[in-house]
mmCIF file of C-alpha atoms and ligand atoms in Angstrom:
data_model
loop_
_atom_site.group_PDB
_atom_site.id
_atom_site.type_symbol
_atom_site.label_atom_id
_atom_site.label_comp_id
_atom_site.label_asym_id
_atom_site.label_seq_id
_atom_site.Cartn_x
_atom_site.Cartn_y
_atom_site.Cartn_z
ATOM 1 C CA MET A 47 -40.529 122.408 -101.424
ATOM 2 C CA LYS A 48 -42.987 119.442 -102.238
ATOM 3 C CA LYS A 49 -46.465 118.756 -100.258
ATOM 4 C CA ILE A 50 -46.492 115.104 -98.324
ATOM 5 C CA ALA A 51 -49.470 113.778 -97.238
ATOM 6 C CA ILE A 52 -49.034 110.791 -94.341
ATOM 7 C CA ILE A 53 -52.336 108.887 -94.047
ATOM 8 C CA GLY A 54 -52.166 108.070 -90.540
ATOM 9 C CA GLY A 55 -51.864 109.578 -87.444
ATOM 10 C CA GLY A 56 -50.275 106.372 -85.722
ATOM 11 C CA PRO A 57 -46.855 106.588 -83.799
ATOM 12 C CA GLY A 58 -45.555 106.047 -87.306
ATOM 13 C CA GLY A 59 -47.178 108.635 -89.133
ATOM 14 C CA LEU A 60 -46.510 111.155 -86.343
ATOM 15 C CA THR A 61 -42.845 110.580 -85.950
ATOM 16 C CA LEU A 62 -42.185 110.754 -89.768
ATOM 17 C CA ALA A 63 -44.508 114.398 -89.399
ATOM 18 C CA ARG A 64 -42.102 115.194 -86.700
ATOM 19 C CA LEU A 65 -39.137 114.400 -88.259
ATOM 20 C CA LEU A 66 -39.470 116.108 -91.551
ATOM 21 C CA GLN A 67 -40.479 119.165 -89.751
ATOM 22 C CA VAL A 68 -37.388 119.165 -87.383
ATOM 23 C CA LYS A 69 -35.739 118.690 -91.018
ATOM 24 C CA GLY A 70 -37.009 121.371 -92.579
ATOM 25 C CA PHE A 71 -39.942 120.604 -94.634
ATOM 26 C CA THR A 72 -42.962 123.010 -94.316
ATOM 27 C CA SER A 73 -45.723 121.012 -95.927
ATOM 28 C CA VAL A 74 -46.590 118.100 -93.928
ATOM 29 C CA THR A 75 -49.745 116.841 -93.704
ATOM 30 C CA VAL A 76 -51.768 114.138 -91.370
ATOM 31 C CA TYR A 77 -54.570 113.355 -92.346
ATOM 32 C CA GLU A 78 -55.851 110.543 -89.580
ATOM 33 C CA ARG A 79 -59.785 109.289 -89.057
ATOM 34 C CA ASP A 80 -59.913 109.945 -86.065
ATOM 35 C CA VAL A 81 -62.734 112.437 -84.881
ATOM 36 C CA ASN A 82 -60.792 114.229 -83.030
ATOM 37 C CA LYS A 83 -57.246 113.204 -80.467
ATOM 38 C CA GLU A 84 -59.925 112.040 -77.977
ATOM 39 C CA ALA A 85 -62.066 110.072 -79.993
ATOM 40 C CA ARG A 86 -60.372 106.434 -78.882
ATOM 41 C CA VAL A 87 -58.580 105.075 -76.133
ATOM 42 C CA GLN A 88 -54.921 104.131 -76.632
ATOM 43 C CA GLY A 89 -53.250 101.085 -76.181
ATOM 44 C CA ALA A 90 -51.133 99.953 -73.169
ATOM 45 C CA THR A 91 -47.651 100.545 -72.753
ATOM 46 C CA LEU A 92 -44.837 100.067 -75.044
ATOM 47 C CA ASP A 93 -40.804 99.733 -74.343
ATOM 48 C CA LEU A 94 -38.976 102.364 -76.873
ATOM 49 C CA HIS A 95 -35.795 100.146 -78.109
ATOM 50 C CA GLU A 96 -32.590 102.308 -78.260
ATOM 51 C CA GLU A 97 -31.650 101.004 -82.020
ATOM 52 C CA SER A 98 -35.225 102.226 -82.913
ATOM 53 C CA GLY A 99 -38.142 104.217 -81.109
ATOM 54 C CA LEU A 100 -35.222 105.869 -79.064
ATOM 55 C CA ALA A 101 -33.131 106.588 -81.889
ATOM 56 C CA ALA A 102 -35.758 108.335 -83.823
ATOM 57 C CA LEU A 103 -36.953 110.064 -80.812
ATOM 58 C CA GLN A 104 -33.315 111.702 -80.558
ATOM 59 C CA GLU A 105 -33.485 112.791 -83.708
ATOM 60 C CA GLY A 106 -36.835 114.197 -83.359
ATOM 61 C CA LEU A 107 -35.697 116.723 -80.519
ATOM 62 C CA LEU A 108 -37.885 114.581 -77.826
ATOM 63 C CA MET A 109 -36.043 112.830 -75.215
ATOM 64 C CA GLU A 110 -36.890 115.746 -73.031
ATOM 65 C CA PRO A 111 -40.998 114.941 -73.051
ATOM 66 C CA PHE A 112 -40.081 111.244 -73.232
ATOM 67 C CA ILE A 113 -38.118 111.556 -70.103
ATOM 68 C CA ALA A 114 -40.976 113.710 -68.296
ATOM 69 C CA ASN A 115 -43.190 110.817 -69.203
ATOM 70 C CA TYR A 116 -41.740 107.617 -69.139
ATOM 71 C CA ARG A 117 -42.647 104.797 -66.742
ATOM 72 C CA PRO A 118 -40.019 103.966 -64.545
ATOM 73 C CA GLY A 119 -40.337 100.431 -63.547
ATOM 74 C CA ALA A 120 -43.464 99.323 -66.150
ATOM 75 C CA ASP A 121 -40.900 97.252 -68.119
ATOM 76 C CA LYS A 122 -40.328 94.895 -65.219
ATOM 77 C CA MET A 123 -41.785 92.034 -65.470
ATOM 78 C CA ARG A 124 -43.221 88.699 -64.270
ATOM 79 C CA ILE A 125 -43.318 84.749 -66.005
ATOM 80 C CA LEU A 126 -46.543 82.677 -64.169
ATOM 81 C CA ASP A 127 -47.669 79.587 -64.816
ATOM 82 C CA LYS A 128 -51.323 78.863 -65.618
ATOM 83 C CA ASP A 129 -51.940 78.076 -61.687
ATOM 84 C CA ALA A 130 -50.281 81.733 -60.857
ATOM 85 C CA ASN A 131 -46.520 80.363 -59.616
ATOM 86 C CA ILE A 132 -44.291 82.914 -60.534
ATOM 87 C CA ILE A 133 -41.735 81.052 -62.006
ATOM 88 C CA ALA A 134 -39.449 84.101 -62.901
ATOM 89 C CA ASP A 135 -39.788 87.859 -61.136
ATOM 90 C CA GLU A 136 -38.077 90.801 -62.651
ATOM 91 C CA HIS A 137 -39.506 92.582 -59.223
ATOM 92 C CA ALA A 138 -36.907 90.942 -57.567
ATOM 93 C CA GLY A 139 -33.337 92.110 -58.602
ATOM 94 C CA LYS A 140 -32.258 95.199 -60.043
ATOM 95 C CA LYS A 141 -32.978 95.974 -63.933
ATOM 96 C CA ASP A 142 -31.437 97.558 -66.615
ATOM 97 C CA GLU A 143 -33.429 99.747 -67.941
ATOM 98 C CA THR A 144 -32.317 99.496 -71.074
ATOM 99 C CA ARG A 145 -35.969 99.226 -72.975
ATOM 100 C CA PRO A 146 -38.104 101.975 -70.837
ATOM 101 C CA GLU A 147 -41.671 102.195 -71.412
ATOM 102 C CA ILE A 148 -44.281 104.338 -72.536
ATOM 103 C CA ASP A 149 -48.159 104.496 -72.355
ATOM 104 C CA ARG A 150 -49.682 104.734 -76.162
ATOM 105 C CA GLY A 151 -51.882 107.905 -74.865
ATOM 106 C CA PRO A 152 -48.043 109.897 -73.925
ATOM 107 C CA LEU A 153 -46.504 109.065 -77.040
ATOM 108 C CA ARG A 154 -49.201 110.479 -78.954
ATOM 109 C CA LYS A 155 -49.614 113.470 -77.143
ATOM 110 C CA ILE A 156 -45.622 113.750 -77.056
ATOM 111 C CA LEU A 157 -45.831 113.814 -81.335
ATOM 112 C CA LEU A 158 -48.891 115.735 -81.276
ATOM 113 C CA GLU A 159 -47.899 118.446 -79.258
ATOM 114 C CA SER A 160 -44.391 118.982 -81.216
ATOM 115 C CA LEU A 161 -46.028 119.526 -84.402
ATOM 116 C CA THR A 162 -46.896 122.977 -86.246
ATOM 117 C CA GLU A 163 -50.248 123.812 -85.519
ATOM 118 C CA ASP A 164 -52.732 122.511 -88.277
ATOM 119 C CA THR A 165 -50.369 119.176 -89.454
ATOM 120 C CA VAL A 166 -52.827 116.613 -87.922
ATOM 121 C CA VAL A 167 -55.838 116.794 -89.827
ATOM 122 C CA TRP A 168 -58.813 115.343 -87.904
ATOM 123 C CA ASP A 169 -62.064 113.609 -89.612
ATOM 124 C CA SER A 170 -60.015 112.309 -92.777
ATOM 125 C CA GLN A 171 -60.778 108.786 -93.374
ATOM 126 C CA PHE A 172 -59.000 108.361 -97.083
ATOM 127 C CA ALA A 173 -60.985 106.632 -99.212
ATOM 128 C CA ASP A 174 -59.228 106.946 -102.544
ATOM 129 C CA MET A 175 -56.433 109.085 -104.384
ATOM 130 C CA GLU A 176 -55.850 109.040 -108.279
ATOM 131 C CA LYS A 177 -53.166 110.388 -110.411
ATOM 132 C CA SER A 178 -52.549 113.932 -110.843
ATOM 133 C CA GLY A 179 -49.602 115.681 -112.553
ATOM 134 C CA ASP A 180 -46.712 114.234 -110.485
ATOM 135 C CA GLY A 181 -48.388 113.337 -107.719
ATOM 136 C CA TRP A 182 -52.178 112.416 -106.432
ATOM 137 C CA LEU A 183 -55.232 114.142 -105.980
ATOM 138 C CA LEU A 184 -56.794 112.382 -102.761
ATOM 139 C CA HIS A 185 -60.164 111.843 -102.046
ATOM 140 C CA PHE A 186 -61.957 111.553 -98.451
ATOM 141 C CA LYS A 187 -64.349 109.837 -96.862
ATOM 142 C CA ASN A 188 -65.813 113.128 -95.348
ATOM 143 C CA GLY A 189 -65.817 114.301 -99.579
ATOM 144 C CA THR A 190 -62.611 116.896 -99.045
ATOM 145 C CA THR A 191 -60.173 116.054 -101.132
ATOM 146 C CA SER A 192 -56.616 117.503 -100.976
ATOM 147 C CA TYR A 193 -53.312 117.229 -103.627
ATOM 148 C CA ALA A 194 -49.809 115.827 -102.418
ATOM 149 C CA ASP A 195 -46.780 115.769 -104.692
ATOM 150 C CA LEU A 196 -45.583 112.674 -101.847
ATOM 151 C CA VAL A 197 -47.836 109.971 -99.961
ATOM 152 C CA VAL A 198 -47.080 108.484 -97.021
ATOM 153 C CA GLY A 199 -49.381 105.083 -95.667
ATOM 154 C CA ALA A 200 -48.862 105.094 -92.284
ATOM 155 C CA ASP A 201 -52.816 103.890 -92.031
ATOM 156 C CA GLY A 202 -51.837 100.791 -89.900
ATOM 157 C CA ALA A 203 -53.069 97.300 -90.816
ATOM 158 C CA ASN A 204 -55.426 97.147 -93.134
ATOM 159 C CA SER A 205 -53.900 99.892 -95.458
ATOM 160 C CA LYS A 206 -55.969 101.737 -97.868
ATOM 161 C CA ILE A 207 -52.313 102.793 -99.620
ATOM 162 C CA ARG A 208 -50.625 99.266 -99.904
ATOM 163 C CA PRO A 209 -52.775 98.412 -102.525
ATOM 164 C CA PHE A 210 -51.201 101.339 -104.893
ATOM 165 C CA ILE A 211 -47.706 100.020 -104.198
ATOM 166 C CA THR A 212 -48.025 96.145 -104.764
ATOM 167 C CA PRO A 213 -50.783 93.284 -104.127
ATOM 168 C CA ILE A 214 -48.798 91.140 -101.922
ATOM 169 C CA ARG A 215 -51.687 90.334 -99.009
ATOM 170 C CA PRO A 216 -50.504 89.164 -95.435
ATOM 171 C CA PHE A 217 -50.706 85.962 -94.208
ATOM 172 C CA PHE A 218 -52.933 84.634 -91.146
ATOM 173 C CA VAL A 219 -50.719 82.958 -88.311
ATOM 174 C CA GLY A 220 -53.274 80.411 -87.207
ATOM 175 C CA MET A 221 -53.992 82.166 -83.580
ATOM 176 C CA THR A 222 -55.941 85.290 -82.397
ATOM 177 C CA ALA A 223 -55.645 87.834 -79.736
ATOM 178 C CA LEU A 224 -58.392 88.999 -77.811
ATOM 179 C CA GLU A 225 -57.706 92.230 -76.283
ATOM 180 C CA GLY A 226 -59.334 93.667 -73.325
ATOM 181 C CA SER A 227 -58.537 96.341 -70.765
ATOM 182 C CA VAL A 228 -59.938 97.311 -66.773
ATOM 183 C CA TYR A 229 -60.702 100.340 -65.984
ATOM 184 C CA ASP A 230 -59.569 101.462 -62.203
ATOM 185 C CA ALA A 231 -58.106 97.677 -61.214
ATOM 186 C CA GLU A 232 -56.727 98.572 -58.121
ATOM 187 C CA ASN A 233 -59.988 98.246 -57.094
ATOM 188 C CA ILE A 234 -62.022 96.071 -59.168
ATOM 189 C CA VAL A 235 -59.653 93.400 -59.833
ATOM 190 C CA PRO A 236 -56.913 94.225 -56.953
ATOM 191 C CA GLU A 237 -55.603 90.687 -56.670
ATOM 192 C CA MET A 238 -54.643 90.934 -60.354
ATOM 193 C CA PHE A 239 -53.319 94.480 -60.312
ATOM 194 C CA GLU A 240 -51.219 93.755 -56.964
ATOM 195 C CA LEU A 241 -49.817 90.676 -59.411
ATOM 196 C CA VAL A 242 -49.280 93.006 -61.638
ATOM 197 C CA LYS A 243 -47.297 95.632 -59.986
ATOM 198 C CA GLY A 244 -46.986 97.995 -62.183
ATOM 199 C CA GLY A 245 -45.288 95.799 -64.890
ATOM 200 C CA LYS A 246 -46.259 92.893 -66.772
ATOM 201 C CA LEU A 247 -46.926 89.455 -66.588
ATOM 202 C CA PHE A 248 -46.381 87.021 -68.556
ATOM 203 C CA ILE A 249 -48.853 83.632 -68.143
ATOM 204 C CA LEU A 250 -47.911 80.812 -70.080
ATOM 205 C CA GLY A 251 -49.928 77.591 -70.085
ATOM 206 C CA ASP A 252 -51.833 74.842 -72.791
ATOM 207 C CA SER A 253 -50.006 76.212 -75.802
ATOM 208 C CA LYS A 254 -51.815 79.478 -75.224
ATOM 209 C CA THR A 255 -51.569 82.975 -73.225
ATOM 210 C CA LEU A 256 -51.968 86.103 -71.403
ATOM 211 C CA ILE A 257 -50.816 88.728 -71.078
ATOM 212 C CA VAL A 258 -51.212 91.597 -69.175
ATOM 213 C CA SER A 259 -49.981 95.474 -68.516
ATOM 214 C CA ALA A 260 -50.242 98.339 -66.522
ATOM 215 C CA LYS A 261 -51.023 101.561 -67.927
ATOM 216 C CA GLY A 262 -50.135 104.903 -65.664
ATOM 217 C CA ASP A 263 -54.336 105.910 -65.425
ATOM 218 C CA GLY A 264 -54.466 102.981 -63.126
ATOM 219 C CA THR A 265 -55.581 100.567 -66.055
ATOM 220 C CA LEU A 266 -54.953 96.821 -66.267
ATOM 221 C CA SER A 267 -54.652 95.921 -70.746
ATOM 222 C CA PHE A 268 -54.554 92.492 -70.979
ATOM 223 C CA TYR A 269 -54.690 90.068 -74.551
ATOM 224 C CA ALA A 270 -55.195 86.771 -74.627
ATOM 225 C CA GLY A 271 -53.878 83.886 -77.641
ATOM 226 C CA PHE A 272 -55.040 80.870 -78.247
ATOM 227 C CA LYS A 273 -54.505 78.921 -81.894
ATOM 228 C CA SER A 274 -57.695 79.465 -83.781
ATOM 229 C CA SER A 275 -58.995 79.801 -87.156
ATOM 230 C CA ALA A 276 -58.880 83.157 -89.197
ATOM 231 C CA ASP A 277 -62.735 83.309 -88.606
ATOM 232 C CA TRP A 278 -62.920 82.827 -85.347
ATOM 233 C CA THR A 279 -65.654 84.580 -83.484
ATOM 234 C CA LEU A 280 -67.303 84.926 -80.320
ATOM 235 C CA ASN A 281 -69.964 82.871 -79.698
ATOM 236 C CA GLY A 282 -72.013 84.067 -76.607
ATOM 237 C CA ASN A 283 -70.405 85.528 -73.117
ATOM 238 C CA LEU A 284 -67.137 86.611 -73.079
ATOM 239 C CA LEU A 285 -66.820 84.944 -68.871
ATOM 240 C CA ASP A 286 -67.910 81.649 -70.280
ATOM 241 C CA TRP A 287 -65.918 81.355 -73.685
ATOM 242 C CA TYR A 288 -62.579 82.139 -70.683
ATOM 243 C CA ARG A 289 -63.617 79.261 -69.178
ATOM 244 C CA ARG A 290 -64.309 76.804 -71.666
ATOM 245 C CA GLU A 291 -60.919 78.377 -73.242
ATOM 246 C CA PHE A 292 -58.514 78.194 -70.000
ATOM 247 C CA LYS A 293 -60.658 75.857 -68.362
ATOM 248 C CA GLY A 294 -58.047 75.139 -64.913
ATOM 249 C CA TRP A 295 -56.597 78.330 -65.376
ATOM 250 C CA ALA A 296 -55.619 79.939 -61.769
ATOM 251 C CA PRO A 297 -59.303 81.741 -60.456
ATOM 252 C CA VAL A 298 -57.711 84.754 -60.356
ATOM 253 C CA TYR A 299 -56.864 85.325 -63.854
ATOM 254 C CA GLU A 300 -60.399 85.342 -64.462
ATOM 255 C CA THR A 301 -61.487 88.581 -62.745
ATOM 256 C CA LEU A 302 -60.001 89.853 -65.390
ATOM 257 C CA PHE A 303 -62.782 88.688 -68.062
ATOM 258 C CA ALA A 304 -65.536 88.938 -65.424
ATOM 259 C CA ASN A 305 -64.672 92.766 -65.189
ATOM 260 C CA VAL A 306 -63.707 93.685 -68.674
ATOM 261 C CA SER A 307 -64.212 97.289 -69.246
ATOM 262 C CA GLY A 308 -65.393 99.233 -72.004
ATOM 263 C CA GLY A 309 -65.821 95.845 -74.389
ATOM 264 C CA PHE A 310 -62.919 93.692 -75.748
ATOM 265 C CA ILE A 311 -61.373 93.279 -79.623
ATOM 266 C CA PRO A 312 -60.567 89.539 -80.620
ATOM 267 C CA ARG A 313 -57.513 90.117 -83.263
ATOM 268 C CA PRO A 314 -57.118 87.687 -85.607
ATOM 269 C CA GLN A 315 -53.335 87.492 -85.940
ATOM 270 C CA TYR A 316 -51.470 88.618 -89.599
ATOM 271 C CA CYS A 317 -47.631 88.900 -90.956
ATOM 272 C CA MET A 318 -46.403 90.221 -94.104
ATOM 273 C CA PRO A 319 -45.290 87.407 -96.275
ATOM 274 C CA LEU A 320 -41.654 87.877 -95.269
ATOM 275 C CA ASP A 321 -40.054 87.386 -99.101
ATOM 276 C CA GLN A 322 -42.574 90.506 -99.694
ATOM 277 C CA ASP A 323 -40.768 92.418 -102.776
ATOM 278 C CA TRP A 324 -42.390 95.013 -105.111
ATOM 279 C CA GLU A 325 -40.815 98.266 -107.738
ATOM 280 C CA ALA A 326 -40.465 101.364 -105.715
ATOM 281 C CA LEU A 327 -42.740 104.333 -107.094
ATOM 282 C CA PRO A 328 -41.834 107.348 -107.680
ATOM 283 C CA ASN A 329 -44.393 109.393 -105.321
ATOM 284 C CA VAL A 330 -46.752 106.618 -103.489
ATOM 285 C CA THR A 331 -44.715 104.853 -100.570
ATOM 286 C CA ILE A 332 -45.511 102.613 -97.159
ATOM 287 C CA LEU A 333 -44.311 102.384 -93.268
ATOM 288 C CA GLY A 334 -44.976 100.715 -90.138
ATOM 289 C CA ASP A 335 -47.736 98.116 -90.189
ATOM 290 C CA ALA A 336 -48.966 99.034 -93.467
ATOM 291 C CA ALA A 337 -45.567 97.321 -95.106
ATOM 292 C CA HIS A 338 -44.400 94.673 -92.804
ATOM 293 C CA LEU A 339 -47.768 93.417 -90.601
ATOM 294 C CA MET A 340 -46.903 91.087 -87.796
ATOM 295 C CA PRO A 341 -47.792 89.656 -84.108
ATOM 296 C CA PRO A 342 -46.921 91.394 -81.150
ATOM 297 C CA TYR A 343 -45.242 88.402 -79.443
ATOM 298 C CA ALA A 344 -41.794 90.487 -79.700
ATOM 299 C CA GLY A 345 -42.470 94.091 -78.578
ATOM 300 C CA GLU A 346 -41.210 95.089 -82.083
ATOM 301 C CA GLY A 347 -44.297 96.761 -83.995
ATOM 302 C CA VAL A 348 -44.197 100.305 -82.888
ATOM 303 C CA ASN A 349 -40.482 100.451 -82.725
ATOM 304 C CA MET A 350 -40.352 99.596 -86.242
ATOM 305 C CA ALA A 351 -43.338 101.984 -87.525
ATOM 306 C CA MET A 352 -40.918 104.147 -85.818
ATOM 307 C CA LEU A 353 -37.195 103.532 -86.848
ATOM 308 C CA ASP A 354 -39.179 103.366 -90.919
ATOM 309 C CA ALA A 355 -40.268 107.192 -90.517
ATOM 310 C CA LEU A 356 -36.832 107.979 -89.652
ATOM 311 C CA GLU A 357 -34.493 105.911 -92.114
ATOM 312 C CA LEU A 358 -37.574 107.580 -94.738
ATOM 313 C CA SER A 359 -37.124 110.936 -93.649
ATOM 314 C CA ARG A 360 -33.461 110.219 -93.594
ATOM 315 C CA CYS A 361 -33.729 109.283 -97.197
ATOM 316 C CA LEU A 362 -35.770 111.766 -98.678
ATOM 317 C CA VAL A 363 -33.085 114.507 -97.367
ATOM 318 C CA LYS A 364 -30.352 112.740 -98.665
ATOM 319 C CA HIS A 365 -31.581 112.172 -102.075
ATOM 320 C CA LYS A 366 -32.727 114.772 -103.867
ATOM 321 C CA ASN A 367 -34.670 112.371 -106.401
ATOM 322 C CA MET A 368 -37.924 111.258 -104.617
ATOM 323 C CA GLN A 369 -38.246 107.488 -106.764
ATOM 324 C CA GLU A 370 -34.548 107.148 -105.335
ATOM 325 C CA ALA A 371 -35.273 108.121 -102.031
ATOM 326 C CA ILE A 372 -38.693 105.390 -101.604
ATOM 327 C CA GLU A 373 -36.423 102.586 -103.474
ATOM 328 C CA VAL A 374 -33.141 103.242 -101.047
ATOM 329 C CA TYR A 375 -36.090 103.488 -98.250
ATOM 330 C CA GLU A 376 -38.176 100.513 -99.017
ATOM 331 C CA ARG A 377 -35.424 98.477 -99.646
ATOM 332 C CA GLU A 378 -33.647 98.835 -96.213
ATOM 333 C CA MET A 379 -36.902 98.391 -94.599
ATOM 334 C CA ARG A 380 -38.015 95.293 -95.916
ATOM 335 C CA LYS A 381 -34.870 93.541 -95.472
ATOM 336 C CA ARG A 382 -35.077 94.880 -91.579
ATOM 337 C CA ALA A 383 -38.891 93.551 -91.261
ATOM 338 C CA SER A 384 -37.976 90.563 -92.725
ATOM 339 C CA ALA A 385 -35.954 89.478 -90.441
ATOM 340 C CA THR A 386 -38.126 90.753 -87.606
ATOM 341 C CA ALA A 387 -40.623 89.128 -88.510
ATOM 342 C CA ALA A 388 -38.664 86.111 -88.739
ATOM 343 C CA MET A 389 -38.193 85.788 -85.201
ATOM 344 C CA THR A 390 -41.340 87.318 -83.871
ATOM 345 C CA LEU A 391 -42.978 84.209 -85.679
ATOM 346 C CA THR A 392 -40.378 81.860 -83.970
ATOM 347 C CA GLN A 393 -41.387 83.457 -80.896
ATOM 348 C CA THR A 394 -44.873 83.851 -81.493
ATOM 349 C CA GLU A 395 -44.847 80.002 -81.823
ATOM 350 C CA LEU A 396 -42.115 79.342 -78.490
ATOM 351 C CA LEU A 397 -44.972 80.654 -76.436
ATOM 352 C CA HIS A 398 -47.886 78.932 -78.178
ATOM 353 C CA SER A 399 -45.919 75.818 -77.116
ATOM 354 C CA PRO A 400 -46.085 72.677 -74.297
ATOM 355 C CA GLU A 401 -42.755 74.232 -73.828
ATOM 356 C CA ALA A 402 -43.560 77.907 -74.041
ATOM 357 C CA ILE A 403 -42.532 78.817 -70.394
ATOM 358 C CA ARG A 404 -38.967 77.153 -70.865
ATOM 359 C CA ASN A 405 -38.915 78.784 -73.841
ATOM 360 C CA MET A 406 -39.396 81.993 -72.336
ATOM 361 C CA MET A 407 -37.310 82.050 -69.747
ATOM 362 C CA GLU A 408 -34.141 80.937 -72.209
ATOM 363 C CA ILE A 409 -35.756 84.101 -73.982
ATOM 364 C CA VAL A 410 -35.341 86.486 -71.562
ATOM 365 C CA GLY A 411 -31.817 84.977 -70.584
ATOM 366 C CA HIS A 412 -33.337 84.245 -67.169
ATOM 367 C CA VAL A 413 -32.018 80.378 -67.467
HETATM 368 C C1 FAD B 691 -52.433 93.263 -78.611
HETATM 369 C C2 FAD B 691 -51.374 93.780 -79.232
HETATM 370 C C3 FAD B 691 -50.332 94.196 -78.206
HETATM 371 C C4 FAD B 691 -49.032 95.475 -79.217
HETATM 372 N N1 FAD B 691 -48.321 95.541 -78.064
HETATM 373 C C5 FAD B 691 -47.074 96.393 -78.872
HETATM 374 C C6 FAD B 691 -45.289 96.426 -78.327
HETATM 375 O O1 FAD B 691 -45.557 96.200 -76.949
HETATM 376 N N2 FAD B 691 -44.932 96.764 -78.657
HETATM 377 C C7 FAD B 691 -44.365 97.077 -79.996
HETATM 378 O O2 FAD B 691 -43.776 97.409 -80.562
HETATM 379 N N3 FAD B 691 -45.462 96.827 -80.968
HETATM 380 C C8 FAD B 691 -46.993 96.511 -80.208
HETATM 381 N N4 FAD B 691 -47.761 95.735 -81.094
HETATM 382 C C9 FAD B 691 -48.112 96.594 -82.385
HETATM 383 C C10 FAD B 691 -47.776 97.781 -82.752
HETATM 384 O O3 FAD B 691 -49.650 98.143 -81.923
HETATM 385 C C11 FAD B 691 -48.189 98.593 -84.432
HETATM 386 O O4 FAD B 691 -46.933 97.570 -84.597
HETATM 387 C C12 FAD B 691 -47.951 99.925 -84.534
HETATM 388 O O5 FAD B 691 -49.494 100.347 -83.644
HETATM 389 C C13 FAD B 691 -47.913 100.161 -85.938
HETATM 390 O O6 FAD B 691 -47.938 101.954 -85.813
HETATM 391 P P1 FAD B 691 -48.735 102.522 -87.200
HETATM 392 O O7 FAD B 691 -47.859 104.016 -86.575
HETATM 393 O O8 FAD B 691 -47.767 101.207 -88.362
HETATM 394 O O9 FAD B 691 -50.253 102.134 -87.461
HETATM 395 P P2 FAD B 691 -51.656 102.243 -86.610
HETATM 396 O O10 FAD B 691 -50.922 102.649 -84.270
HETATM 397 O O11 FAD B 691 -51.999 101.494 -86.588
HETATM 398 O O12 FAD B 691 -52.240 103.207 -86.739
HETATM 399 C C14 FAD B 691 -52.469 103.790 -87.894
HETATM 400 C C15 FAD B 691 -53.632 105.111 -87.525
HETATM 401 O O13 FAD B 691 -53.916 105.539 -88.958
HETATM 402 C C16 FAD B 691 -55.545 105.664 -88.459
HETATM 403 N N5 FAD B 691 -56.103 104.963 -90.300
HETATM 404 C C17 FAD B 691 -56.541 104.021 -90.603
HETATM 405 N N6 FAD B 691 -56.545 103.865 -91.692
HETATM 406 C C18 FAD B 691 -56.489 104.955 -92.509
HETATM 407 C C19 FAD B 691 -57.800 105.843 -93.022
HETATM 408 N N7 FAD B 691 -58.178 104.651 -94.334
HETATM 409 N N8 FAD B 691 -57.320 107.030 -93.578
HETATM 410 C C20 FAD B 691 -57.155 108.218 -92.583
HETATM 411 N N9 FAD B 691 -56.710 107.135 -91.368
HETATM 412 C C21 FAD B 691 -56.661 106.506 -91.373
HETATM 413 C C22 FAD B 691 -55.696 104.634 -88.147
HETATM 414 O O14 FAD B 691 -56.862 105.697 -86.999
HETATM 415 C C23 FAD B 691 -54.387 104.836 -86.823
HETATM 416 O O15 FAD B 691 -54.356 106.098 -86.111
HETATM 417 C C24 FAD B 691 -49.098 95.763 -80.448
HETATM 418 C C25 FAD B 691 -50.210 95.274 -81.171
HETATM 419 C C26 FAD B 691 -51.513 94.594 -80.909
HETATM 420 C C27 FAD B 691 -52.816 94.915 -81.456
#
């Protein structure tokens, strides 16, 4: 039995750990830099897709807890213009629930609770690794070390494992998404809370976006997307910036920026090159954002990370030779990611263009 180290306990890493344990791998450890499972507030709601996120949960025997925790109706979307006119409203008719929504927190909890005790080693920020026999000796920032036959980098956008596999870096796509939340939104921003109606808003105008979603705990999460340089930083006050950047937008939207809870995160948007390629190594691979970072405007990132986990687990069962398993997995993963990234880049451009509302209506099939 090989010793498998997964670096990063995000949706990709935890899904892989679960799938490997279900398939009989007994030595699987996830090293996560968060100090413990409560260290970070988890982000907004995610829609899981049948062919990827849901397929991974199904094979991980986790559909029962998923069904107990998903949020019926949270997939319903409204498209609005900058004057707060509702252009399309999925609350109005009956909508097929083909892409059920779950909050990141409950998804993470389901995955964590499915793992055998002590699978996740918290407070373990990967720092470096060196070759050791057929595997790797891992070094963590807290001073500990550990040996693994196979290392899987599931450590997200700024992966420290990826450089061991390829020097290829993501490119800047020309925009930034500024992410924030308002807790207890029903009381703090009641008008916005009412507008979101437990679902999602896509507010489009002036080649900018404001995407708002309701979480099950009463929080509204949002991210404002706008064209920028790669080194964009907020000079001064968030509300002043919003009033300048989104000048002329309906006053109701401003309430989000005036009442933001717990700070905000500017995320310059990067994407992996669509033609990235590398030679498979026998004992280290990557998945999820570490392998194929892309902007969030097609809602595919978590789904792709979970599908990578599913495919990698299948390859590790099917191919007894580890390099062969990694080679087959990586070849298909790059092909999949490239097609999804191309679609995502197009969608990102369409939503940040003067015709964004018409484009969005076409994307979701309302015209
Ligand atoms: C604003 C925004 C909205 C989004 N909306 C959606 C959406 O609606 N639907 C969707 O599918 N996707 C969405 N995404 C994309 C999605 O968040 C990512 O694609 C997804 O989280 C990738 O999962 P992952 O497991 O690969 O990496 P991550 O979720 O980034 O997890 C990486 C984990 O590794 C840990 N880690 C990092 N470095 C180290 C280290 N050195 N040592 C140990 N641990 C480490 C981190 O703490 C983290 O727990 C969105 C992204 C953003 C920014």
